[in-house]
PDB file of C-alpha atoms in Angstrom:
ATOM      1  CA  MET A   1      -4.982   4.900   2.967  1.00 56.00           C
ATOM      2  CA  LYS A   2      -1.925   3.683   1.151  1.00 62.00           C
ATOM      3  CA  GLU A   3       1.028   6.161   1.135  1.00 78.00           C
ATOM      4  CA  ASP A   4       1.428   5.674  -2.594  1.00 89.00           C
ATOM      5  CA  LEU A   5      -1.581   6.439  -4.720  1.00 95.00           C
ATOM      6  CA  ILE A   6      -0.271   4.895  -7.973  1.00 96.00           C
ATOM      7  CA  VAL A   7       2.080   1.917  -8.210  1.00 97.00           C
ATOM      8  CA  CYS A   8       3.332   0.370 -11.551  1.00 97.00           C
ATOM      9  CA  ARG A   9       5.445  -2.643 -11.424  1.00 97.00           C
ATOM     10  CA  ASP A  10       6.959  -4.125 -14.731  1.00 97.00           C
ATOM     11  CA  LEU A  11       3.723  -2.694 -16.536  1.00 97.00           C
ATOM     12  CA  VAL A  12       3.481  -3.780 -20.186  1.00 96.00           C
ATOM     13  CA  LYS A  13       0.828  -2.813 -22.710  1.00 96.00           C
ATOM     14  CA  ASP A  14       0.795  -4.331 -26.292  1.00 95.00           C
ATOM     15  CA  TYR A  15      -1.121  -3.532 -29.225  1.00 93.00           C
ATOM     16  CA  GLY A  16      -0.602  -6.584 -31.316  1.00 90.00           C
ATOM     17  CA  LYS A  17       3.084  -6.382 -32.342  1.00 90.00           C
ATOM     18  CA  LEU A  18       3.491  -2.833 -31.089  1.00 91.00           C
ATOM     19  CA  THR A  19       4.595  -2.340 -27.421  1.00 93.00           C
ATOM     20  CA  ALA A  20       3.267   1.018 -26.120  1.00 95.00           C
ATOM     21  CA  LEU A  21       4.530   0.469 -22.592  1.00 96.00           C
ATOM     22  CA  ASP A  22       7.433  -1.694 -21.817  1.00 95.00           C
ATOM     23  CA  GLN A  23       8.368  -2.680 -18.202  1.00 94.00           C
ATOM     24  CA  VAL A  24       7.144   0.590 -16.611  1.00 96.00           C
ATOM     25  CA  ASN A  25       8.084   0.914 -12.891  1.00 96.00           C
ATOM     26  CA  LEU A  26       6.501   3.943 -11.077  1.00 95.00           C
ATOM     27  CA  THR A  27       5.316   5.141  -7.763  1.00 96.00           C
ATOM     28  CA  ILE A  28       3.440   8.338  -7.296  1.00 96.00           C
ATOM     29  CA  GLY A  29       2.394   9.755  -4.048  1.00 95.00           C
ATOM     30  CA  ARG A  30      -0.454  11.924  -2.854  1.00 93.00           C
ATOM     31  CA  GLY A  31      -1.017  15.714  -2.901  1.00 92.00           C
ATOM     32  CA  ARG A  32       1.191  16.041  -6.155  1.00 92.00           C
ATOM     33  CA  ILE A  33       1.019  17.650  -9.443  1.00 94.00           C
ATOM     34  CA  VAL A  34       2.865  15.498 -11.839  1.00 96.00           C
ATOM     35  CA  GLY A  35       3.663  15.986 -15.452  1.00 95.00           C
ATOM     36  CA  LEU A  36       3.647  13.008 -17.792  1.00 96.00           C
ATOM     37  CA  LEU A  37       5.857  14.345 -20.472  1.00 93.00           C
ATOM     38  CA  GLY A  38       6.753  12.831 -23.880  1.00 89.00           C
ATOM     39  CA  PRO A  39       6.240  13.322 -27.625  1.00 85.00           C
ATOM     40  CA  ASN A  40       3.454  11.821 -29.482  1.00 83.00           C
ATOM     41  CA  GLY A  41       3.821   7.941 -29.596  1.00 85.00           C
ATOM     42  CA  SER A  42       5.605   7.759 -26.209  1.00 90.00           C
ATOM     43  CA  GLY A  43       2.720   5.995 -24.387  1.00 93.00           C
ATOM     44  CA  LYS A  44       1.204   8.823 -22.398  1.00 93.00           C
ATOM     45  CA  THR A  45      -2.321   8.269 -23.333  1.00 92.00           C
ATOM     46  CA  THR A  46      -1.888   4.511 -22.990  1.00 95.00           C
ATOM     47  CA  LEU A  47      -0.818   4.820 -19.469  1.00 96.00           C
ATOM     48  CA  ILE A  48      -3.763   7.268 -18.745  1.00 96.00           C
ATOM     49  CA  LYS A  49      -6.209   4.882 -20.241  1.00 95.00           C
ATOM     50  CA  LEU A  50      -4.807   1.956 -18.199  1.00 96.00           C
ATOM     51  CA  LEU A  51      -5.145   4.026 -15.042  1.00 97.00           C
ATOM     52  CA  CYS A  52      -8.821   4.881 -15.989  1.00 94.00           C
ATOM     53  CA  GLY A  53      -9.569   1.205 -16.530  1.00 93.00           C
ATOM     54  CA  LEU A  54     -10.398   1.834 -20.263  1.00 94.00           C
ATOM     55  CA  LEU A  55      -7.584  -0.507 -21.278  1.00 94.00           C
ATOM     56  CA  GLN A  56      -6.201  -3.716 -19.581  1.00 95.00           C
ATOM     57  CA  PRO A  57      -2.486  -4.398 -18.970  1.00 96.00           C
ATOM     58  CA  SER A  58      -0.714  -7.021 -21.123  1.00 95.00           C
ATOM     59  CA  GLY A  59       1.551  -7.754 -18.220  1.00 96.00           C
ATOM     60  CA  GLY A  60       2.933  -6.507 -14.995  1.00 96.00           C
ATOM     61  CA  GLU A  61       0.806  -4.984 -12.259  1.00 96.00           C
ATOM     62  CA  LEU A  62      -0.952  -1.559 -11.954  1.00 97.00           C
ATOM     63  CA  LEU A  63      -2.424  -0.525  -8.498  1.00 96.00           C
ATOM     64  CA  ILE A  64      -4.474   2.758  -7.600  1.00 96.00           C
ATOM     65  CA  ASP A  65      -4.802   3.214  -3.797  1.00 94.00           C
ATOM     66  CA  GLY A  66      -3.643  -0.377  -3.371  1.00 94.00           C
ATOM     67  CA  GLN A  67      -6.193  -1.905  -5.758  1.00 94.00           C
ATOM     68  CA  LYS A  68      -6.168  -2.977  -9.396  1.00 94.00           C
ATOM     69  CA  PRO A  69      -8.316  -0.835 -11.730  1.00 93.00           C
ATOM     70  CA  GLY A  70     -11.965  -1.722 -11.287  1.00 93.00           C
ATOM     71  CA  PRO A  71     -15.239  -0.327  -9.855  1.00 93.00           C
ATOM     72  CA  TYR A  72     -13.518   1.223  -6.914  1.00 94.00           C
ATOM     73  CA  THR A  73     -10.670   2.828  -8.536  1.00 94.00           C
ATOM     74  CA  LYS A  74     -12.996   4.322 -11.302  1.00 92.00           C
ATOM     75  CA  SER A  75     -14.983   5.879  -8.462  1.00 93.00           C
ATOM     76  CA  GLN A  76     -11.668   7.644  -7.255  1.00 94.00           C
ATOM     77  CA  VAL A  77     -10.413   8.876 -10.767  1.00 96.00           C
ATOM     78  CA  SER A  78     -11.731  12.058 -12.439  1.00 95.00           C
ATOM     79  CA  TYR A  79     -10.645  11.855 -16.194  1.00 95.00           C
ATOM     80  CA  LEU A  80     -10.323  14.575 -18.743  1.00 92.00           C
ATOM     81  CA  PRO A  81      -9.795  12.874 -22.174  1.00 90.00           C
ATOM     82  CA  ASP A  82      -7.828  14.500 -25.044  1.00 81.00           C
ATOM     83  CA  ARG A  83     -11.079  15.228 -26.922  1.00 80.00           C
ATOM     84  CA  MET A  84     -14.635  16.288 -26.115  1.00 78.00           C
ATOM     85  CA  TYR A  85     -16.800  13.227 -25.690  1.00 78.00           C
ATOM     86  CA  PHE A  86     -20.294  14.801 -25.202  1.00 82.00           C
ATOM     87  CA  ALA A  87     -22.894  15.269 -27.837  1.00 84.00           C
ATOM     88  CA  ASP A  88     -22.880  18.663 -29.536  1.00 85.00           C
ATOM     89  CA  TRP A  89     -26.687  19.149 -28.750  1.00 91.00           C
ATOM     90  CA  MET A  90     -26.212  18.983 -25.064  1.00 92.00           C
ATOM     91  CA  LYS A  91     -26.156  22.329 -22.998  1.00 94.00           C
ATOM     92  CA  ALA A  92     -23.801  23.359 -20.216  1.00 94.00           C
ATOM     93  CA  LYS A  93     -26.505  22.570 -17.742  1.00 95.00           C
ATOM     94  CA  ASP A  94     -27.044  19.063 -19.198  1.00 95.00           C
ATOM     95  CA  LEU A  95     -23.515  18.305 -18.475  1.00 94.00           C
ATOM     96  CA  THR A  96     -23.795  19.599 -14.994  1.00 95.00           C
ATOM     97  CA  ASP A  97     -26.753  17.487 -14.398  1.00 95.00           C
ATOM     98  CA  PHE A  98     -24.987  14.416 -15.891  1.00 94.00           C
ATOM     99  CA  PHE A  99     -21.819  14.825 -13.465  1.00 95.00           C
ATOM    100  CA  ALA A 100     -24.064  15.377 -10.458  1.00 96.00           C
ATOM    101  CA  ASP A 101     -26.148  12.308 -11.238  1.00 95.00           C
ATOM    102  CA  PHE A 102     -23.270  10.101 -12.001  1.00 93.00           C
ATOM    103  CA  TYR A 103     -20.476  11.074  -9.487  1.00 94.00           C
ATOM    104  CA  PRO A 104     -21.329  11.268  -5.641  1.00 94.00           C
ATOM    105  CA  ASP A 105     -18.150  13.399  -5.185  1.00 94.00           C
ATOM    106  CA  PHE A 106     -19.311  16.076  -7.628  1.00 96.00           C
ATOM    107  CA  ASP A 107     -19.556  19.733  -6.200  1.00 95.00           C
ATOM    108  CA  ARG A 108     -22.314  21.418  -8.298  1.00 95.00           C
ATOM    109  CA  THR A 109     -21.969  24.737  -6.652  1.00 94.00           C
ATOM    110  CA  LYS A 110     -18.108  24.731  -7.410  1.00 92.00           C
ATOM    111  CA  ALA A 111     -18.921  23.770 -11.098  1.00 93.00           C
ATOM    112  CA  GLU A 112     -21.437  26.441 -11.496  1.00 93.00           C
ATOM    113  CA  ASP A 113     -19.371  29.064  -9.905  1.00 90.00           C
ATOM    114  CA  MET A 114     -16.471  28.271 -12.434  1.00 87.00           C
ATOM    115  CA  CYS A 115     -18.861  28.321 -15.299  1.00 89.00           C
ATOM    116  CA  ARG A 116     -20.070  31.717 -14.269  1.00 88.00           C
ATOM    117  CA  SER A 117     -16.526  32.917 -14.159  1.00 83.00           C
ATOM    118  CA  LEU A 118     -15.980  31.694 -17.676  1.00 81.00           C
ATOM    119  CA  LYS A 119     -19.224  33.447 -18.698  1.00 85.00           C
ATOM    120  CA  ILE A 120     -20.758  30.062 -19.873  1.00 89.00           C
ATOM    121  CA  GLU A 121     -24.479  30.249 -19.556  1.00 89.00           C
ATOM    122  CA  PRO A 122     -26.304  27.092 -18.345  1.00 91.00           C
ATOM    123  CA  GLY A 123     -28.361  27.049 -21.645  1.00 93.00           C
ATOM    124  CA  HIS A 124     -25.321  27.354 -23.935  1.00 90.00           C
ATOM    125  CA  ARG A 125     -25.083  24.277 -26.209  1.00 92.00           C
ATOM    126  CA  ILE A 126     -21.690  22.738 -26.854  1.00 91.00           C
ATOM    127  CA  LYS A 127     -22.009  23.074 -30.625  1.00 92.00           C
ATOM    128  CA  SER A 128     -21.953  26.888 -30.137  1.00 91.00           C
ATOM    129  CA  MET A 129     -18.812  26.973 -28.173  1.00 89.00           C
ATOM    130  CA  SER A 130     -15.275  27.679 -29.262  1.00 85.00           C
ATOM    131  CA  LYS A 131     -12.738  24.794 -28.914  1.00 82.00           C
ATOM    132  CA  GLY A 132     -11.099  26.713 -25.834  1.00 80.00           C
ATOM    133  CA  THR A 133     -14.593  27.233 -24.105  1.00 85.00           C
ATOM    134  CA  LYS A 134     -15.356  23.437 -24.488  1.00 86.00           C
ATOM    135  CA  GLU A 135     -11.940  22.591 -22.955  1.00 84.00           C
ATOM    136  CA  LYS A 136     -12.660  25.009 -20.088  1.00 85.00           C
ATOM    137  CA  LEU A 137     -16.206  23.670 -19.488  1.00 89.00           C
ATOM    138  CA  GLN A 138     -15.021  20.093 -19.548  1.00 89.00           C
ATOM    139  CA  LEU A 139     -12.084  20.833 -17.174  1.00 88.00           C
ATOM    140  CA  ALA A 140     -14.391  22.931 -14.840  1.00 89.00           C
ATOM    141  CA  LEU A 141     -16.505  19.689 -14.457  1.00 93.00           C
ATOM    142  CA  VAL A 142     -13.673  17.319 -14.013  1.00 93.00           C
ATOM    143  CA  MET A 143     -11.938  19.533 -11.416  1.00 91.00           C
ATOM    144  CA  SER A 144     -15.219  19.879  -9.315  1.00 93.00           C
ATOM    145  CA  ARG A 145     -14.989  16.303  -8.279  1.00 94.00           C
ATOM    146  CA  LYS A 146     -13.352  15.416  -4.951  1.00 93.00           C
ATOM    147  CA  ALA A 147     -11.347  12.641  -6.467  1.00 93.00           C
ATOM    148  CA  GLN A 148      -8.156  10.994  -5.365  1.00 94.00           C
ATOM    149  CA  LEU A 149      -6.596  10.960  -8.787  1.00 96.00           C
ATOM    150  CA  TYR A 150      -7.091  13.557 -11.590  1.00 95.00           C
ATOM    151  CA  LEU A 151      -5.972  12.352 -15.050  1.00 96.00           C
ATOM    152  CA  LEU A 152      -5.783  15.209 -17.601  1.00 93.00           C
ATOM    153  CA  ASP A 153      -4.862  14.093 -21.127  1.00 91.00           C
ATOM    154  CA  GLU A 154      -3.398  17.045 -23.148  1.00 87.00           C
ATOM    155  CA  PRO A 155      -5.577  19.630 -21.406  1.00 85.00           C
ATOM    156  CA  ILE A 156      -3.979  22.626 -23.050  1.00 79.00           C
ATOM    157  CA  ALA A 157      -3.469  21.289 -26.606  1.00 75.00           C
ATOM    158  CA  GLY A 158      -5.159  23.340 -29.319  1.00 70.00           C
ATOM    159  CA  VAL A 159      -6.164  26.270 -27.266  1.00 72.00           C
ATOM    160  CA  ASP A 160      -4.857  29.791 -27.217  1.00 76.00           C
ATOM    161  CA  PRO A 161      -2.249  30.986 -24.626  1.00 79.00           C
ATOM    162  CA  ALA A 162      -4.853  32.959 -22.732  1.00 76.00           C
ATOM    163  CA  ALA A 163      -6.931  29.911 -22.294  1.00 75.00           C
ATOM    164  CA  ARG A 164      -3.926  27.909 -21.448  1.00 79.00           C
ATOM    165  CA  ASP A 165      -3.219  30.220 -18.481  1.00 81.00           C
ATOM    166  CA  PHE A 166      -6.876  29.933 -17.183  1.00 79.00           C
ATOM    167  CA  ILE A 167      -6.733  26.173 -17.557  1.00 80.00           C
ATOM    168  CA  MET A 168      -3.398  25.825 -15.595  1.00 84.00           C
ATOM    169  CA  ASN A 169      -4.730  28.119 -12.890  1.00 83.00           C
ATOM    170  CA  THR A 170      -7.978  26.181 -12.545  1.00 81.00           C
ATOM    171  CA  ILE A 171      -5.915  22.994 -12.054  1.00 83.00           C
ATOM    172  CA  LEU A 172      -3.764  24.492  -9.500  1.00 82.00           C
ATOM    173  CA  THR A 173      -6.430  26.027  -7.343  1.00 81.00           C
ATOM    174  CA  ASN A 174      -9.360  23.477  -7.602  1.00 77.00           C
ATOM    175  CA  TYR A 175      -7.926  19.966  -7.069  1.00 80.00           C
ATOM    176  CA  ASN A 176      -8.483  17.946  -3.928  1.00 80.00           C
ATOM    177  CA  GLU A 177      -5.422  18.758  -1.837  1.00 80.00           C
ATOM    178  CA  ASN A 178      -5.207  15.152  -0.720  1.00 83.00           C
ATOM    179  CA  GLY A 179      -5.373  13.984  -4.498  1.00 89.00           C
ATOM    180  CA  THR A 180      -2.779  13.873  -7.129  1.00 95.00           C
ATOM    181  CA  VAL A 181      -3.082  15.446 -10.641  1.00 95.00           C
ATOM    182  CA  LEU A 182      -1.406  13.684 -13.468  1.00 96.00           C
ATOM    183  CA  ILE A 183      -1.073  15.965 -16.474  1.00 94.00           C
ATOM    184  CA  SER A 184      -0.155  14.380 -19.951  1.00 92.00           C
ATOM    185  CA  THR A 185       1.369  17.058 -22.365  1.00 86.00           C
ATOM    186  CA  HIS A 186       4.134  17.621 -24.749  1.00 82.00           C
ATOM    187  CA  LEU A 187       3.667  21.557 -24.092  1.00 82.00           C
ATOM    188  CA  ILE A 188       6.042  21.473 -21.183  1.00 88.00           C
ATOM    189  CA  GLY A 189       6.721  25.276 -20.988  1.00 86.00           C
ATOM    190  CA  ASP A 190       3.151  26.023 -20.336  1.00 84.00           C
ATOM    191  CA  VAL A 191       2.678  23.466 -17.519  1.00 88.00           C
ATOM    192  CA  GLU A 192       6.121  23.482 -15.925  1.00 90.00           C
ATOM    193  CA  ARG A 193       5.139  26.333 -13.290  1.00 88.00           C
ATOM    194  CA  VAL A 194       2.478  24.107 -11.677  1.00 90.00           C
ATOM    195  CA  LEU A 195       4.376  20.746 -11.511  1.00 94.00           C
ATOM    196  CA  ASP A 196       5.849  19.237  -8.474  1.00 94.00           C
ATOM    197  CA  GLU A 197       7.234  16.159 -10.329  1.00 96.00           C
ATOM    198  CA  ALA A 198       8.074  15.159 -13.980  1.00 95.00           C
ATOM    199  CA  ILE A 199       7.908  11.725 -15.717  1.00 96.00           C
ATOM    200  CA  PHE A 200       9.681  11.393 -18.927  1.00 94.00           C
ATOM    201  CA  LEU A 201       8.313   8.794 -21.259  1.00 94.00           C
ATOM    202  CA  GLN A 202      10.257   7.743 -24.437  1.00 91.00           C
ATOM    203  CA  MET A 203       8.867   5.046 -26.660  1.00 91.00           C
ATOM    204  CA  GLY A 204       7.129   3.297 -23.837  1.00 93.00           C
ATOM    205  CA  HIS A 205      10.105   3.680 -21.351  1.00 94.00           C
ATOM    206  CA  VAL A 206      10.320   5.871 -18.319  1.00 95.00           C
ATOM    207  CA  VAL A 207      13.573   7.617 -18.924  1.00 92.00           C
ATOM    208  CA  ARG A 208      13.489   9.870 -15.867  1.00 92.00           C
ATOM    209  CA  HIS A 209      11.042  10.412 -12.898  1.00 95.00           C
ATOM    210  CA  ASP A 210      12.239  13.227 -10.568  1.00 94.00           C
ATOM    211  CA  SER A 211      10.992  16.236  -8.705  1.00 95.00           C
ATOM    212  CA  VAL A 212      11.017  19.529 -10.698  1.00 94.00           C
ATOM    213  CA  ASP A 213      13.345  21.142  -8.068  1.00 94.00           C
ATOM    214  CA  ALA A 214      15.808  18.203  -8.282  1.00 95.00           C
ATOM    215  CA  ILE A 215      15.730  18.554 -12.045  1.00 94.00           C
ATOM    216  CA  ARG A 216      16.508  22.219 -11.979  1.00 93.00           C
ATOM    217  CA  GLU A 217      19.225  21.822  -9.203  1.00 93.00           C
ATOM    218  CA  GLU A 218      21.063  18.897 -10.747  1.00 93.00           C
ATOM    219  CA  GLU A 219      20.678  19.808 -14.492  1.00 92.00           C
ATOM    220  CA  GLY A 220      20.991  23.635 -13.977  1.00 93.00           C
ATOM    221  CA  LYS A 221      18.250  24.001 -16.476  1.00 91.00           C
ATOM    222  CA  SER A 222      14.391  24.039 -16.844  1.00 92.00           C
ATOM    223  CA  VAL A 223      12.325  20.866 -17.266  1.00 93.00           C
ATOM    224  CA  ASP A 224      11.318  22.212 -20.656  1.00 92.00           C
ATOM    225  CA  ALA A 225      15.038  22.557 -21.677  1.00 92.00           C
ATOM    226  CA  LEU A 226      15.676  19.069 -20.395  1.00 89.00           C
ATOM    227  CA  PHE A 227      12.733  17.798 -22.377  1.00 88.00           C
ATOM    228  CA  ARG A 228      14.088  19.408 -25.467  1.00 87.00           C
ATOM    229  CA  GLU A 229      17.461  17.965 -24.925  1.00 86.00           C
ATOM    230  CA  ILE A 230      16.278  14.445 -24.342  1.00 82.00           C
ATOM    231  CA  PHE A 231      14.010  14.302 -27.368  1.00 81.00           C
ATOM    232  CA  ARG A 232      15.364  16.598 -29.965  1.00 76.00           C
ATOM    233  CA  ALA A 233      17.477  14.061 -31.758  1.00 54.00           C
ATOM    234  CA  GLU A 234      14.589  11.495 -31.822  1.00 56.00           C
ATOM    235  CA  ALA A 235      13.117  10.901 -35.295  1.00 43.00           C
ATOM    236  CA  TYR A 236       9.482  10.017 -35.392  1.00 44.00           C
ATOM    237  CA  GLY A 237       7.730   7.783 -37.851  1.00 42.00           C
ATOM    238  CA  GLY A 238       5.565   4.800 -38.336  1.00 39.00           C
ATOM    239  CA  GLU A 239       2.548   4.179 -36.177  1.00 40.00           C
ATOM    240  CA  HIS A 240       1.769   6.180 -33.113  1.00 43.00           C
ATOM    241  CA  TYR A 241       0.037   4.175 -30.543  1.00 41.00           C
ATOM    242  CA  ASP A 242      -0.836   6.819 -27.933  1.00 45.00           C
ATOM    243  CA  ARG A 243      -3.425   8.769 -29.673  1.00 44.00           C
TER     244      ARG A 243
END
């Protein structure tokens, strides 16, 4: 088992003339909850899709558990995309069956227990659920895998504060303790309490990667306050490539 779970060396991803990630260098260890923080257009979703193997790098190197993205790394990654990707006609039990069939590390009992706590009946269809309930259901399934790496892309965007609290508590109490959770978000205040580390992305560059404790001690302010300071003067326009 490699000490570093994720290693990026001079990682580059281009979309035609747009550079979404530019010479990114990162190492992320195990047993961590890490915030991937930045405004829309900073490259967060691009990095997550590279880690999932949904995109291929334009340059540099990306390793997960010492290997380039491929069949092995995909089996070790549990991915929550930024939008529901299941058909509306499916029932909660259909999704549970799907995960159980597809992922050997899926814990059906754990998922069913979480669904019961959410008052999601097995026969409930996705089309009948609120956005917050859909987010909770999908998160319960993703977090019921014993993965090495959990990639959560904007898990609390568009849901109410009560749902955000539930989602953050679910993440904190249900991930594999030997695995790492990478949470992409621009809602720093809602996730800061669960983070061990923070990565700040700005226009495809890593501008800071540090432990949350070090940021608070060195800066004398919260991660949310530092984020606002770094990005408040930045003007956004043109094409956004991380959505």
